[in-house]
PDB file of C-alpha atoms and ligand atoms in Angstrom:
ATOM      1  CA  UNK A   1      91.583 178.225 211.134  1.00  0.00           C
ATOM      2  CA  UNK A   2      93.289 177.896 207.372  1.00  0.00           C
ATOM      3  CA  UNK A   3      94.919 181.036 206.823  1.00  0.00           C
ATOM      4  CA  UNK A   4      96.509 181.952 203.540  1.00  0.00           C
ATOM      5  CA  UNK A   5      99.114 184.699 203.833  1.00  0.00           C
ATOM      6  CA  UNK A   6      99.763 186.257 200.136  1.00  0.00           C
ATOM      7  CA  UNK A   7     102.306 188.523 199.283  1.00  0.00           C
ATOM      8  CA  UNK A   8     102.579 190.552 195.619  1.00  0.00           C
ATOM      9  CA  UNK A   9     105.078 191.413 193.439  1.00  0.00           C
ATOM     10  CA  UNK A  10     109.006 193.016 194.497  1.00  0.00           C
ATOM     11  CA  UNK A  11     108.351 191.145 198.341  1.00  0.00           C
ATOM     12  CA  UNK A  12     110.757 187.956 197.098  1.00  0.00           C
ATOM     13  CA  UNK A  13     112.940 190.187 196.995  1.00  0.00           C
ATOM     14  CA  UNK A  14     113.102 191.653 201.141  1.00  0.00           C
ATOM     15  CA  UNK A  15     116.148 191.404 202.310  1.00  0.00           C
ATOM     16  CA  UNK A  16     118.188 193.143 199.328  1.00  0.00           C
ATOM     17  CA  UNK A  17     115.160 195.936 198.353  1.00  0.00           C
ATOM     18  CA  UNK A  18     115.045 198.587 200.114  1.00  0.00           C
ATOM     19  CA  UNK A  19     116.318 197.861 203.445  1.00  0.00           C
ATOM     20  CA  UNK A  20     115.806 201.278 204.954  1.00  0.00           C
ATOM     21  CA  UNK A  21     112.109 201.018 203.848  1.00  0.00           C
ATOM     22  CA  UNK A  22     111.376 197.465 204.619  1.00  0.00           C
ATOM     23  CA  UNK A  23     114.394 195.931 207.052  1.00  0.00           C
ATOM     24  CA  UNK A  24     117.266 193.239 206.552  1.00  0.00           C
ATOM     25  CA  UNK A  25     114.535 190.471 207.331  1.00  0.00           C
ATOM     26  CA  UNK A  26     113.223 188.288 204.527  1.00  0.00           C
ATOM     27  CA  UNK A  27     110.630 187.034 203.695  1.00  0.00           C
ATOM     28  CA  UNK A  28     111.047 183.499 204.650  1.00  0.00           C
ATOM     29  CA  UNK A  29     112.413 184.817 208.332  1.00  0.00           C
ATOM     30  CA  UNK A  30     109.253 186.918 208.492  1.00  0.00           C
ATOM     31  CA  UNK A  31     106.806 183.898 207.725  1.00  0.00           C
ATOM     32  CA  UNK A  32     109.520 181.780 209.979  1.00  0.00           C
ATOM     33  CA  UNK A  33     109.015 184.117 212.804  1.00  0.00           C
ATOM     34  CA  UNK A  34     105.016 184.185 212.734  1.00  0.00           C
ATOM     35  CA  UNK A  35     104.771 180.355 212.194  1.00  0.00           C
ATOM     36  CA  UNK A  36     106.397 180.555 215.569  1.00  0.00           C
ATOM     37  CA  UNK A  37     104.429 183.014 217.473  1.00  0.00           C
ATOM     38  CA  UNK A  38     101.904 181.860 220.247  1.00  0.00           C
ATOM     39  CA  UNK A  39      98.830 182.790 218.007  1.00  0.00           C
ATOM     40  CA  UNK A  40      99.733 180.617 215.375  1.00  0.00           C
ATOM     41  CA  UNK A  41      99.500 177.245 217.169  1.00  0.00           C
ATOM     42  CA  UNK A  42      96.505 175.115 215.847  1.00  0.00           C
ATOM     43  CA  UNK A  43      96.346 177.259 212.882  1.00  0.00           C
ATOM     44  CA  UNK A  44      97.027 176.075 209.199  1.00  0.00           C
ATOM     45  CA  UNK A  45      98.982 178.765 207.822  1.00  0.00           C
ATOM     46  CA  UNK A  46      99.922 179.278 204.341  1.00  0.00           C
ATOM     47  CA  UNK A  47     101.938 181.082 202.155  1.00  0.00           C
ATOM     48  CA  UNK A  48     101.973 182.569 198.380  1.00  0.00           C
ATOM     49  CA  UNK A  49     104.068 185.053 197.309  1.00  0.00           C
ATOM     50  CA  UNK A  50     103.753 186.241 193.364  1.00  0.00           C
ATOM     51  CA  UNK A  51     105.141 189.021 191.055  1.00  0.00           C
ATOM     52  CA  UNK A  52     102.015 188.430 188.998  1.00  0.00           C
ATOM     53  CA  UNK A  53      98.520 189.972 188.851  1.00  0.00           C
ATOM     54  CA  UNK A  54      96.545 186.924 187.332  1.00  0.00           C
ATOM     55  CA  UNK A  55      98.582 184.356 189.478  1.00  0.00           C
ATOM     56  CA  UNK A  56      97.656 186.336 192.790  1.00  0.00           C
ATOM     57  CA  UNK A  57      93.709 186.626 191.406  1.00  0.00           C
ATOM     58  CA  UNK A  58      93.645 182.515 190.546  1.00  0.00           C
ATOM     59  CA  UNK A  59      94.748 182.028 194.099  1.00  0.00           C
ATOM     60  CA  UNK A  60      92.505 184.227 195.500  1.00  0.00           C
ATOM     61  CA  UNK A  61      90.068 181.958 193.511  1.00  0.00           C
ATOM     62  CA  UNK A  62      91.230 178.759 194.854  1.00  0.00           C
ATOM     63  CA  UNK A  63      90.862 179.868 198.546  1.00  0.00           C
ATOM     64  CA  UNK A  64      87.158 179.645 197.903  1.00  0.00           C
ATOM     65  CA  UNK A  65      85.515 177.380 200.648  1.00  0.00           C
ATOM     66  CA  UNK A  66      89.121 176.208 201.394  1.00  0.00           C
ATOM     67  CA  UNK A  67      90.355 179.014 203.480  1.00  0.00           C
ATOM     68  CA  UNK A  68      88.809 180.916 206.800  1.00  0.00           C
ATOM     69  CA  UNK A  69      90.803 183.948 206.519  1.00  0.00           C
ATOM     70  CA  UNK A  70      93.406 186.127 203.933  1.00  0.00           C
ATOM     71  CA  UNK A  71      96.181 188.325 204.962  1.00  0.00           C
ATOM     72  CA  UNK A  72      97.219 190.068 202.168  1.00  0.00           C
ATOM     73  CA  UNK A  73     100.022 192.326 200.976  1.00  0.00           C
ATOM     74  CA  UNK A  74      99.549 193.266 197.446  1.00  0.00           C
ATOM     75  CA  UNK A  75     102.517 195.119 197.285  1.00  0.00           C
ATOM     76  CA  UNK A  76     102.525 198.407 194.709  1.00  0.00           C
ATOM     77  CA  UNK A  77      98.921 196.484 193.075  1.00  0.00           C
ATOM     78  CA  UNK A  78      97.648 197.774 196.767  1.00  0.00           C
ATOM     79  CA  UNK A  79      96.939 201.217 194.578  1.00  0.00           C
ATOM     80  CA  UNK A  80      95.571 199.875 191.439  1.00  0.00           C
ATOM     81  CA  UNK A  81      94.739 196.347 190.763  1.00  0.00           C
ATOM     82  CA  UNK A  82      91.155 196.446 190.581  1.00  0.00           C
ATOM     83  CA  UNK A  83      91.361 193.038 189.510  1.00  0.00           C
ATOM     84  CA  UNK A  84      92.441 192.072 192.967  1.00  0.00           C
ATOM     85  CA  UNK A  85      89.989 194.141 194.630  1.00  0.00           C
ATOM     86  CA  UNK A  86      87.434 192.231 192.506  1.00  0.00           C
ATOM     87  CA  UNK A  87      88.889 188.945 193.426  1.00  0.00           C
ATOM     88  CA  UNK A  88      88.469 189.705 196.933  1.00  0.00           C
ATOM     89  CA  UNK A  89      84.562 190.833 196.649  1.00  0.00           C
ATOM     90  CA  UNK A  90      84.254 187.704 194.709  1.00  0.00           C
ATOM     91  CA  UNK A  91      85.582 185.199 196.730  1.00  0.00           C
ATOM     92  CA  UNK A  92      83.987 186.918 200.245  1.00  0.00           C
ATOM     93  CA  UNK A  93      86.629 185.400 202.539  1.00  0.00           C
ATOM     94  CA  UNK A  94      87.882 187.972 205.589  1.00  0.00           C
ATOM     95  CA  UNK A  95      90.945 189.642 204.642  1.00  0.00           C
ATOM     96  CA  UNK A  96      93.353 191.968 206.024  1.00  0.00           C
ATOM     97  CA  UNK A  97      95.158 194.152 204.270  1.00  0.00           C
ATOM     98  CA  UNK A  98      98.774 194.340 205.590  1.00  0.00           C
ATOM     99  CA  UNK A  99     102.277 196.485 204.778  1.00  0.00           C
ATOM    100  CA  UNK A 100     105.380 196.536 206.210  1.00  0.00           C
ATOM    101  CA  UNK A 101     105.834 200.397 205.760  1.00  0.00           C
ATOM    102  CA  UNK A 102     103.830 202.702 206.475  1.00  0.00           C
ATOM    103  CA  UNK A 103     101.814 203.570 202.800  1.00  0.00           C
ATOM    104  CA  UNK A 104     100.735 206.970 204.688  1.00  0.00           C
ATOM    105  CA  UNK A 105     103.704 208.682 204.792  1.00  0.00           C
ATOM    106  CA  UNK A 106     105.653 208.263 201.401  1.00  0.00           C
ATOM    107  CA  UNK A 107     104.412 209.387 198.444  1.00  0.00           C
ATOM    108  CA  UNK A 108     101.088 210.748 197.071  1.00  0.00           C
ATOM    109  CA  UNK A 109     100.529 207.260 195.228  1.00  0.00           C
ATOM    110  CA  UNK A 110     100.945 204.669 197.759  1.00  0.00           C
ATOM    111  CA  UNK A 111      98.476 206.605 200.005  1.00  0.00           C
ATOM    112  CA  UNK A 112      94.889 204.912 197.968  1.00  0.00           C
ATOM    113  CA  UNK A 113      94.700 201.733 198.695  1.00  0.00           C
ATOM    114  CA  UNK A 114      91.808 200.275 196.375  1.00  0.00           C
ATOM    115  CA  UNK A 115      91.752 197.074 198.427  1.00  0.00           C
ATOM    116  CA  UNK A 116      91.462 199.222 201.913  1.00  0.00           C
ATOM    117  CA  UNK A 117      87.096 198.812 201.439  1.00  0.00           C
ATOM    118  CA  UNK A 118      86.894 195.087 200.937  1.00  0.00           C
ATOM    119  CA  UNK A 119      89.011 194.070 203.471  1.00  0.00           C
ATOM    120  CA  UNK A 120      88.122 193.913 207.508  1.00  0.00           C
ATOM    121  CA  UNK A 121      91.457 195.560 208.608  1.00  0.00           C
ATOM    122  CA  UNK A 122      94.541 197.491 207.789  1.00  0.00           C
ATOM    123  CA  UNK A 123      97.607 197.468 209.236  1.00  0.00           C
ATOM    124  CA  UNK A 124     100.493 199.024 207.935  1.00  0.00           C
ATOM    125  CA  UNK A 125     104.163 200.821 209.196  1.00  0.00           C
ATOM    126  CA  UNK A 126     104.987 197.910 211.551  1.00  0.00           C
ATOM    127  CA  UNK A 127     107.201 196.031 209.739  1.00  0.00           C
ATOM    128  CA  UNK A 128     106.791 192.512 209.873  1.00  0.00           C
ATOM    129  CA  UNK A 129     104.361 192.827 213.193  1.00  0.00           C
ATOM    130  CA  UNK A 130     101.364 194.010 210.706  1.00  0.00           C
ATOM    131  CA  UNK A 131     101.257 190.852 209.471  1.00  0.00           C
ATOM    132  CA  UNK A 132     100.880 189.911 213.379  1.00  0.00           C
ATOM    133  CA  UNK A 133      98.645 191.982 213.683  1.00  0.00           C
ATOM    134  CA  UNK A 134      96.395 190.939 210.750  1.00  0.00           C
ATOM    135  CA  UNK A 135      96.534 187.545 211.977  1.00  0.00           C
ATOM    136  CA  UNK A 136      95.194 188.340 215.553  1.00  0.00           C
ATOM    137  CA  UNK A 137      92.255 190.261 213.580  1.00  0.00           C
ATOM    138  CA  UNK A 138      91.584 186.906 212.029  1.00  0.00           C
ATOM    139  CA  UNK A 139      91.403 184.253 214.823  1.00  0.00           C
ATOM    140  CA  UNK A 140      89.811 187.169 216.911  1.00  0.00           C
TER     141      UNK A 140
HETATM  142  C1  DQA B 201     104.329 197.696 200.573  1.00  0.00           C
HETATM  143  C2  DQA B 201     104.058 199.177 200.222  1.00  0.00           C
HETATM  144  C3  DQA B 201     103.789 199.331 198.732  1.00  0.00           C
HETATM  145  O1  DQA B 201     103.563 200.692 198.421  1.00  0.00           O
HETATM  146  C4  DQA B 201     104.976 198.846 197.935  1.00  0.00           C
HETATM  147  O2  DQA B 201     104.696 198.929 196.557  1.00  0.00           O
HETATM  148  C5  DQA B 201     105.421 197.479 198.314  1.00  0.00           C
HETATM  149  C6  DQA B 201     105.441 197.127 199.733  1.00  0.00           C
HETATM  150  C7  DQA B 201     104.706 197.527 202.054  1.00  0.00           C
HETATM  151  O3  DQA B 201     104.668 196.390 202.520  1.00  0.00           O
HETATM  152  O4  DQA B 201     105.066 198.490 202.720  1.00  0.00           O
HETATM  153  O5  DQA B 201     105.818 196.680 197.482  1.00  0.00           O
HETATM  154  O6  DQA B 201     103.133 196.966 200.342  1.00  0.00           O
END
């Protein structure tokens, strides 16, 4: 399968942000460390990371007939890029929604997700194993 992992804006800078929150990894050791697991062998894997609304929707576009699968982590536009959403219903490729913290027990606003609906999965509050996780939904 061609899988395109895509992460949004502030997730360049794991590592430094937040490390309580989101760990000491970043986010080249996460997409190291699931380039190496078992379940990615034979698999074209991908990565895009943007702090950008419009760049995140044109590559949404470009995965058209070019990609099997999404795992997505749309960072803070998880709870209001309707743009992205859109994308997404546009482009009809499986996705999984994925965070590294768990959205559903900080505050009031990270707890709608307006991308939950249009994707087949969620996984979220298991650090770097939700994006695992959304993987395994994928080549499932
Ligand atoms: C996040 C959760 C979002 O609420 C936040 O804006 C992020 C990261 C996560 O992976 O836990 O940037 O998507």
């Amino acid at each position: 399968m061609k899988i395109l992992v895509i992460n949004g804006p502030n997730l360049n800078l794991l590592g430094v942000r937040e490390p309580d929150v989101y760990g000491s990894e970043t986010l080249a050791d996460i997409e190291n460390w699931l380039n190496e697991q078992p379940e990615a062998d034979g698999h074209y894997i991908t990565w895009f990371q943007s702090n950008h609304e419009g760049e995140i929707v044109d590559q949404l576009h470009s995965t058209i007939k070019e990609v099997d699968g999404i795992v997505i982590n749309p960072g803070a536009f998880t709870h209001y890029s309707y743009a992205i959403r859109d994308a997404l219903t546009a482009i009809d490729v499986p996705t999984v929604e994925v965070h590294l913290s768990n959205i559903y027990q900080r505050e009031e606003f990270r707890k709608i997700s307006v991308i939950k609906d249009v994707c087949i999965g969620q996984y979220f509050g298991k650090g770097k194993n939700s994006y695992l996780e959304a993987f395994r939904l994928l080549i499932r």
